[in-house]
């Protein structure tokens, strides 16, 4: 019987929750392998094909596939078995990585091959994210969700840190090694996922059968349901707008800081250390997020992160040494998980299970859009204004969501879990009929 699943999850401490550990390990591997690929593919394209334009097109294929698949992947996560989605994505990525490694080894790599592999990587990641995030509340109890999300933030930072380190190191030894590493890790993830149990989802057979006979008009309604849900919920709508603006500005800042370091003839090793500081800051911040989340009100946690991040940018503009700039950016990376934990916990607990995949898919598309626009924006600002003025423009862009969040009556009234308890009432917005009809 499924009625005891919630009691089962709550009764097991997170440290002994086998399913959470399996999910965390496999998705940590996914973060690491993606970071290795993102670091290595432009180097490989330049080394084998000798074309910066080709490297740019490969990046476009990766991001484009991720954005194109984001919303349908949310529908998929709500209609199909989430474990099967994770298994399918891990298997497809294993084949893609292995094929690239074999082609490089045999000196037979072509541009279309690399382009297809990048598109597969982007699409698989887009499908993995909503399935994994929607499954998390099924694996852990509601009282453990904040801690689990903080550990997931640590997973992202750890993947970035190790991915940058191993990707560059292995590529320096052999062009085949990064793809060999990725192929092995994703294959192991596939095997580990076979032992994962995701309990508590009502009538998976019905939802899967229903997915096979969805009329086209209903499919399009389902596709846009995640976006409609974001728009209809005041807190989710406000925090999403602020997050997109901040992510776009932050990715622009990273490009500007890296290009400024290159203009200063900074050794590539030092630039790598500067970027590694971001991973260290994010990892430490994720480990501290649960404690800070309990100490700070939701309003202070969210607005505080936005304002501190905004005020750090002018300091980065005046930072003369790349490591100083990296240290300042690491402070921003340290405080970000506290706000993320507050926001995502609210989103997942407010949203019914039948909608969580589409919510995560919509949020993934928003984040991906910001991530795609940010580097282009940073490059244009850098070329037109120079590094310091470009960073000041980014600070002004970040100031807008900072002011909006600080002055928002909706955010001032936001009480986090207390609002969730009210929303779960008989007349609250968690009634699934309002979303599915």
XYZ file of C-alpha atoms in Angstrom:
437
model
C 0.000 0.000 0.000
C 1.183 3.529 -0.767
C -0.513 5.233 2.166
C 2.453 4.595 4.443
C 5.050 6.085 2.118
C 5.082 9.474 3.837
C 5.412 7.815 7.260
C 8.192 5.648 5.822
C 10.133 8.655 4.540
C 9.763 10.684 7.717
C 10.778 7.768 9.928
C 14.133 7.370 8.167
C 16.782 10.038 8.852
C 18.197 11.605 5.713
C 21.626 10.170 6.548
C 20.158 6.636 6.237
C 17.743 7.293 3.373
C 19.057 4.854 0.770
C 16.939 6.196 -2.083
C 18.028 9.777 -1.486
C 21.671 8.688 -1.466
C 21.260 6.814 -4.745
C 19.498 9.775 -6.350
C 22.128 12.211 -5.037
C 25.075 10.119 -6.241
C 23.713 9.600 -9.741
C 22.809 13.256 -10.201
C 26.178 14.361 -8.798
C 27.719 12.227 -11.517
C 25.436 13.937 -14.034
C 26.577 17.385 -12.871
C 30.236 16.375 -13.063
C 30.040 14.811 -16.525
C 28.122 17.777 -17.911
C 30.710 20.188 -16.542
C 33.497 18.118 -18.100
C 31.703 18.173 -21.453
C 31.016 21.929 -21.310
C 34.689 22.593 -20.562
C 36.135 20.158 -23.101
C 33.924 20.479 -26.198
C 35.249 23.920 -27.288
C 38.822 22.757 -26.702
C 38.169 19.593 -28.693
C 36.460 21.474 -31.514
C 39.351 23.898 -31.832
C 41.971 21.136 -31.613
C 40.342 18.799 -34.149
C 38.422 21.131 -36.450
C 40.370 24.349 -35.896
C 37.233 26.484 -36.055
C 36.036 28.887 -33.332
C 32.768 29.263 -35.263
C 32.224 25.503 -35.094
C 32.814 25.593 -31.324
C 30.181 28.300 -31.039
C 27.672 26.259 -33.054
C 28.258 23.233 -30.835
C 27.488 25.391 -27.790
C 24.366 26.694 -29.516
C 23.232 23.124 -30.212
C 23.668 22.188 -26.550
C 21.798 25.213 -25.162
C 19.204 25.172 -27.948
C 18.309 21.529 -27.339
C 18.100 22.177 -23.612
C 15.656 25.044 -24.120
C 13.592 23.246 -26.787
C 13.122 20.116 -24.669
C 12.564 21.883 -21.324
C 8.763 22.260 -21.382
C 7.984 18.882 -23.024
C 10.330 17.258 -20.492
C 8.187 18.693 -17.697
C 5.077 17.082 -19.195
C 7.029 13.839 -19.532
C 8.055 13.917 -15.853
C 4.422 14.331 -14.801
C 3.035 11.668 -17.134
C 5.680 8.949 -17.206
C 7.632 6.993 -14.640
C 10.386 9.326 -13.386
C 12.872 6.550 -12.717
C 12.565 5.365 -16.309
C 13.250 8.894 -17.549
C 16.429 9.073 -15.459
C 17.526 5.665 -16.722
C 16.850 6.563 -20.350
C 18.795 9.825 -20.088
C 21.759 8.135 -18.403
C 21.824 5.439 -21.103
C 21.629 7.910 -23.991
C 24.393 10.076 -22.537
C 26.600 6.998 -22.062
C 26.243 6.145 -25.750
C 26.922 9.740 -26.839
C 30.059 10.119 -24.690
C 31.411 6.727 -25.731
C 30.842 7.435 -29.419
C 32.790 10.706 -29.178
C 35.634 8.984 -27.325
C 35.857 6.229 -29.943
C 35.763 8.760 -32.796
C 38.554 10.826 -31.228
C 40.625 7.697 -30.586
C 40.289 6.611 -34.219
C 40.802 10.188 -35.474
C 37.411 10.039 -37.168
C 35.548 12.811 -35.336
C 33.372 15.002 -37.559
C 31.547 18.236 -36.912
C 28.039 16.711 -37.364
C 28.955 13.965 -34.864
C 29.989 16.519 -32.253
C 26.912 18.626 -33.012
C 24.563 15.664 -32.453
C 26.361 14.704 -29.226
C 25.953 18.249 -27.906
C 22.237 18.238 -28.783
C 21.827 14.884 -27.006
C 23.606 16.272 -23.949
C 21.344 19.323 -23.819
C 18.131 17.344 -24.376
C 19.054 14.657 -21.824
C 19.873 17.257 -19.193
C 16.595 19.048 -19.866
C 14.704 15.784 -19.343
C 16.716 14.773 -16.278
C 16.189 17.974 -14.288
C 12.357 17.949 -13.923
C 12.257 14.183 -13.358
C 14.873 14.349 -10.595
C 13.512 17.460 -8.879
C 9.900 16.263 -9.037
C 10.943 12.895 -7.588
C 12.774 14.414 -4.623
C 9.641 15.054 -2.470
C 8.667 11.421 -3.092
C 12.020 10.199 -1.791
C 12.345 12.409 1.312
C 9.805 13.648 3.851
C 8.539 17.219 3.790
C 10.473 18.007 6.957
C 13.694 16.841 5.275
C 13.199 18.622 1.962
C 15.108 21.784 2.896
C 18.174 19.805 3.933
C 17.932 17.618 0.827
C 17.794 20.685 -1.432
C 20.791 22.213 0.340
C 22.715 18.984 -0.266
C 21.656 19.142 -3.903
C 23.138 22.647 -4.122
C 26.353 21.215 -2.702
C 26.163 18.552 -5.404
C 26.029 21.206 -8.136
C 29.004 23.114 -6.721
C 30.986 19.920 -6.238
C 30.259 18.871 -9.813
C 31.424 22.238 -11.126
C 34.582 22.150 -9.040
C 35.588 18.586 -9.902
C 34.393 18.853 -13.498
C 36.594 21.864 -14.221
C 39.538 20.205 -12.492
C 39.317 16.750 -14.064
C 38.161 17.990 -17.463
C 41.164 20.223 -18.020
C 43.615 17.772 -16.491
C 42.418 14.759 -18.508
C 42.200 16.698 -21.763
C 45.812 17.753 -21.264
C 46.812 14.084 -20.993
C 44.712 12.802 -23.877
C 41.706 14.040 -25.824
C 40.054 10.662 -25.292
C 40.270 10.606 -21.474
C 37.482 13.129 -20.639
C 34.974 11.150 -22.715
C 36.218 7.885 -21.283
C 35.591 9.293 -17.792
C 32.130 10.539 -18.763
C 31.164 7.270 -20.418
C 32.214 5.237 -17.383
C 30.455 7.552 -14.892
C 27.170 7.677 -16.794
C 27.229 3.887 -17.261
C 27.741 3.457 -13.504
C 24.902 5.927 -12.889
C 22.623 3.792 -15.066
C 23.467 0.720 -12.990
C 22.948 2.559 -9.682
C 19.592 3.937 -10.857
C 18.359 0.378 -11.346
C 18.350 0.040 -7.538
C 16.538 3.342 -6.943
C 12.983 3.166 -5.603
C 10.779 6.256 -5.989
C 7.701 5.602 -3.836
C 4.433 7.355 -3.264
C 3.217 8.412 -6.710
C -0.497 7.624 -7.117
C -1.609 5.406 -10.014
C 1.557 5.457 -12.183
C -0.096 2.981 -14.548
C -3.016 5.327 -15.132
C -0.823 8.331 -15.793
C 1.368 6.376 -18.211
C -1.651 4.966 -20.049
C -3.167 8.424 -20.177
C 0.084 9.833 -21.594
C -0.178 7.539 -24.582
C -3.645 8.858 -25.532
C -3.387 12.605 -24.899
C -5.187 14.637 -27.597
C -2.968 17.284 -29.279
C -4.940 20.198 -27.847
C -4.603 18.790 -24.335
C -0.891 18.195 -24.864
C -0.384 21.884 -25.621
C -2.353 22.827 -22.521
C -0.140 20.503 -20.495
C 2.949 21.975 -22.131
C 2.084 25.487 -20.993
C 0.725 24.440 -17.582
C 4.074 24.928 -15.839
C 4.363 28.477 -17.160
C 0.758 29.213 -16.158
C 1.436 27.871 -12.677
C 4.478 30.153 -12.323
C 2.435 33.142 -13.455
C -0.524 32.369 -11.161
C 1.469 32.014 -7.926
C 2.619 35.454 -6.658
C 5.710 34.278 -4.761
C 6.859 31.906 -7.508
C 6.243 34.575 -10.146
C 8.195 37.259 -8.285
C 11.143 35.083 -7.309
C 11.334 33.626 -10.832
C 11.586 37.083 -12.396
C 14.288 38.088 -9.930
C 16.167 34.809 -10.458
C 16.180 35.193 -14.255
C 17.508 38.750 -14.008
C 20.195 37.736 -11.518
C 21.271 34.633 -13.464
C 21.530 36.594 -16.695
C 23.615 39.295 -15.019
C 25.820 36.815 -13.168
C 26.666 34.798 -16.278
C 27.486 38.065 -18.050
C 29.769 39.031 -15.150
C 31.617 35.711 -15.343
C 32.381 36.213 -19.040
C 33.559 39.777 -18.415
C 35.806 38.737 -15.533
C 37.341 35.893 -17.556
C 37.978 38.114 -20.596
C 39.447 40.834 -18.387
C 41.834 38.297 -16.889
C 42.881 37.211 -20.382
C 43.486 40.836 -21.381
C 45.754 41.148 -18.351
C 47.777 38.140 -19.625
C 46.781 36.097 -16.595
C 48.055 32.493 -16.777
C 45.346 29.971 -17.605
C 46.095 28.111 -14.376
C 45.313 31.233 -12.357
C 42.079 31.752 -14.290
C 41.168 28.160 -13.437
C 41.847 28.827 -9.751
C 39.691 31.952 -9.934
C 36.795 29.925 -11.331
C 37.384 27.140 -8.815
C 36.801 29.655 -6.024
C 33.192 29.903 -7.224
C 32.758 26.185 -6.734
C 34.320 26.324 -3.281
C 32.076 29.231 -2.258
C 28.968 27.474 -3.563
C 29.900 24.216 -1.839
C 30.469 25.889 1.540
C 27.304 27.932 1.113
C 25.268 24.817 0.384
C 26.589 23.139 3.530
C 25.636 26.205 5.570
C 22.274 26.773 3.851
C 20.169 24.636 6.188
C 21.431 26.449 9.299
C 21.087 29.898 7.686
C 17.618 28.985 6.425
C 16.484 28.378 10.023
C 18.069 31.619 11.263
C 16.677 33.973 8.601
C 13.128 34.805 7.591
C 12.257 34.064 3.940
C 12.135 37.795 3.164
C 15.594 38.424 4.637
C 17.076 35.315 3.025
C 15.886 36.240 -0.474
C 16.366 40.011 -0.446
C 19.634 39.720 1.466
C 21.146 37.456 -1.189
C 20.044 39.765 -3.999
C 21.374 42.921 -2.339
C 24.695 41.426 -1.260
C 25.265 40.010 -4.745
C 24.438 43.400 -6.271
C 26.781 45.317 -3.981
C 29.625 42.899 -4.665
C 29.724 43.714 -8.392
C 31.236 47.245 -8.088
C 33.915 45.738 -5.842
C 34.643 43.173 -8.556
C 34.924 46.049 -11.056
C 37.710 47.633 -8.996
C 39.436 44.344 -8.129
C 42.897 44.454 -9.667
C 43.875 40.825 -9.225
C 41.871 37.886 -10.642
C 42.000 36.009 -7.331
C 40.475 39.011 -5.557
C 37.670 39.059 -8.120
C 37.268 35.300 -7.699
C 37.081 35.673 -3.925
C 34.352 38.310 -4.199
C 32.352 36.175 -6.605
C 32.814 33.245 -4.216
C 31.029 35.290 -1.529
C 28.052 35.612 -3.869
C 28.194 31.884 -4.568
C 28.268 31.228 -0.803
C 25.054 33.099 -0.011
C 23.037 31.970 -3.055
C 22.101 28.447 -1.778
C 20.267 29.907 1.235
C 17.808 31.771 -0.990
C 17.590 28.862 -3.431
C 16.708 26.451 -0.630
C 13.962 28.765 0.623
C 12.477 29.297 -2.830
C 12.652 25.741 -4.210
C 11.310 24.205 -0.980
C 8.264 26.466 -1.241
C 7.816 25.714 -4.940
C 7.936 21.941 -4.539
C 5.692 21.753 -1.475
C 3.111 24.178 -2.863
C 2.933 22.402 -6.224
C 0.935 19.150 -6.506
C 2.869 16.046 -7.518
C 1.067 15.926 -10.872
C 2.454 19.392 -11.683
C 5.982 19.277 -10.254
C 7.616 18.088 -13.457
C 6.070 20.881 -15.508
C 7.004 23.451 -12.868
C 10.633 22.258 -12.908
C 10.597 22.164 -16.710
C 9.382 25.770 -16.860
C 11.983 26.899 -14.321
C 14.679 25.063 -16.272
C 13.703 26.912 -19.455
C 13.799 30.261 -17.634
C 17.220 29.516 -16.147
C 18.500 28.236 -19.488
C 17.288 31.352 -21.280
C 19.096 33.547 -18.777
C 22.202 31.396 -19.132
C 22.087 31.702 -22.926
C 21.563 35.475 -22.990
C 24.060 36.306 -20.225
C 27.332 35.378 -21.978
C 26.294 37.185 -25.180
C 25.331 40.245 -23.147
C 28.642 40.157 -21.287
C 30.612 39.879 -24.537
C 28.797 42.834 -26.114
C 29.195 45.010 -23.013
C 32.869 44.086 -22.776
C 33.533 45.020 -26.388
C 31.587 48.282 -26.307
C 32.390 49.607 -22.821
C 35.447 47.794 -21.534
C 35.542 45.569 -18.420
C 34.985 48.098 -15.646
C 32.065 49.967 -17.205
C 30.560 46.662 -18.361
C 30.564 45.429 -14.771
C 28.907 48.648 -13.606
C 26.137 48.122 -16.169
C 25.648 44.602 -14.797
C 25.424 46.064 -11.284
C 22.658 48.403 -12.467
C 20.805 45.469 -14.052
C 21.024 43.591 -10.743
C 19.833 46.649 -8.846
C 16.405 46.430 -10.484
C 15.403 43.029 -8.979
C 17.026 44.097 -5.712
C 14.695 47.099 -5.451
C 11.666 45.100 -6.595
C 12.250 42.365 -4.025
C 12.937 44.772 -1.155
C 9.803 46.835 -1.781
C 7.436 43.994 -2.680
C 4.512 43.662 -0.218
C 4.031 40.070 -1.448
C 7.558 39.097 -0.470
C 7.309 40.931 2.853
C 4.277 38.806 3.738
C 5.962 35.587 2.625
C 6.290 33.183 5.588
C 7.616 30.091 3.883
C 6.327 26.864 5.456
C 3.499 28.693 7.230
C 2.137 29.719 3.832
C 2.431 26.108 2.662
C 0.281 24.918 5.581
C -2.431 27.417 4.669
C -2.238 26.548 0.973
C -2.744 22.862 1.812
C -6.160 23.593 3.293
C -9.431 22.543 1.645
C -9.696 25.833 -0.254
C -5.965 26.260 -0.950
C -4.231 26.305 -4.324
C -2.907 22.777 -3.900
C -6.140 21.278 -5.191
C -5.035 19.399 -8.286
C -8.392 19.784 -10.002
C -7.699 23.483 -10.565
C -4.565 22.687 -12.533
C -5.521 19.564 -14.486
C -8.871 20.762 -15.778
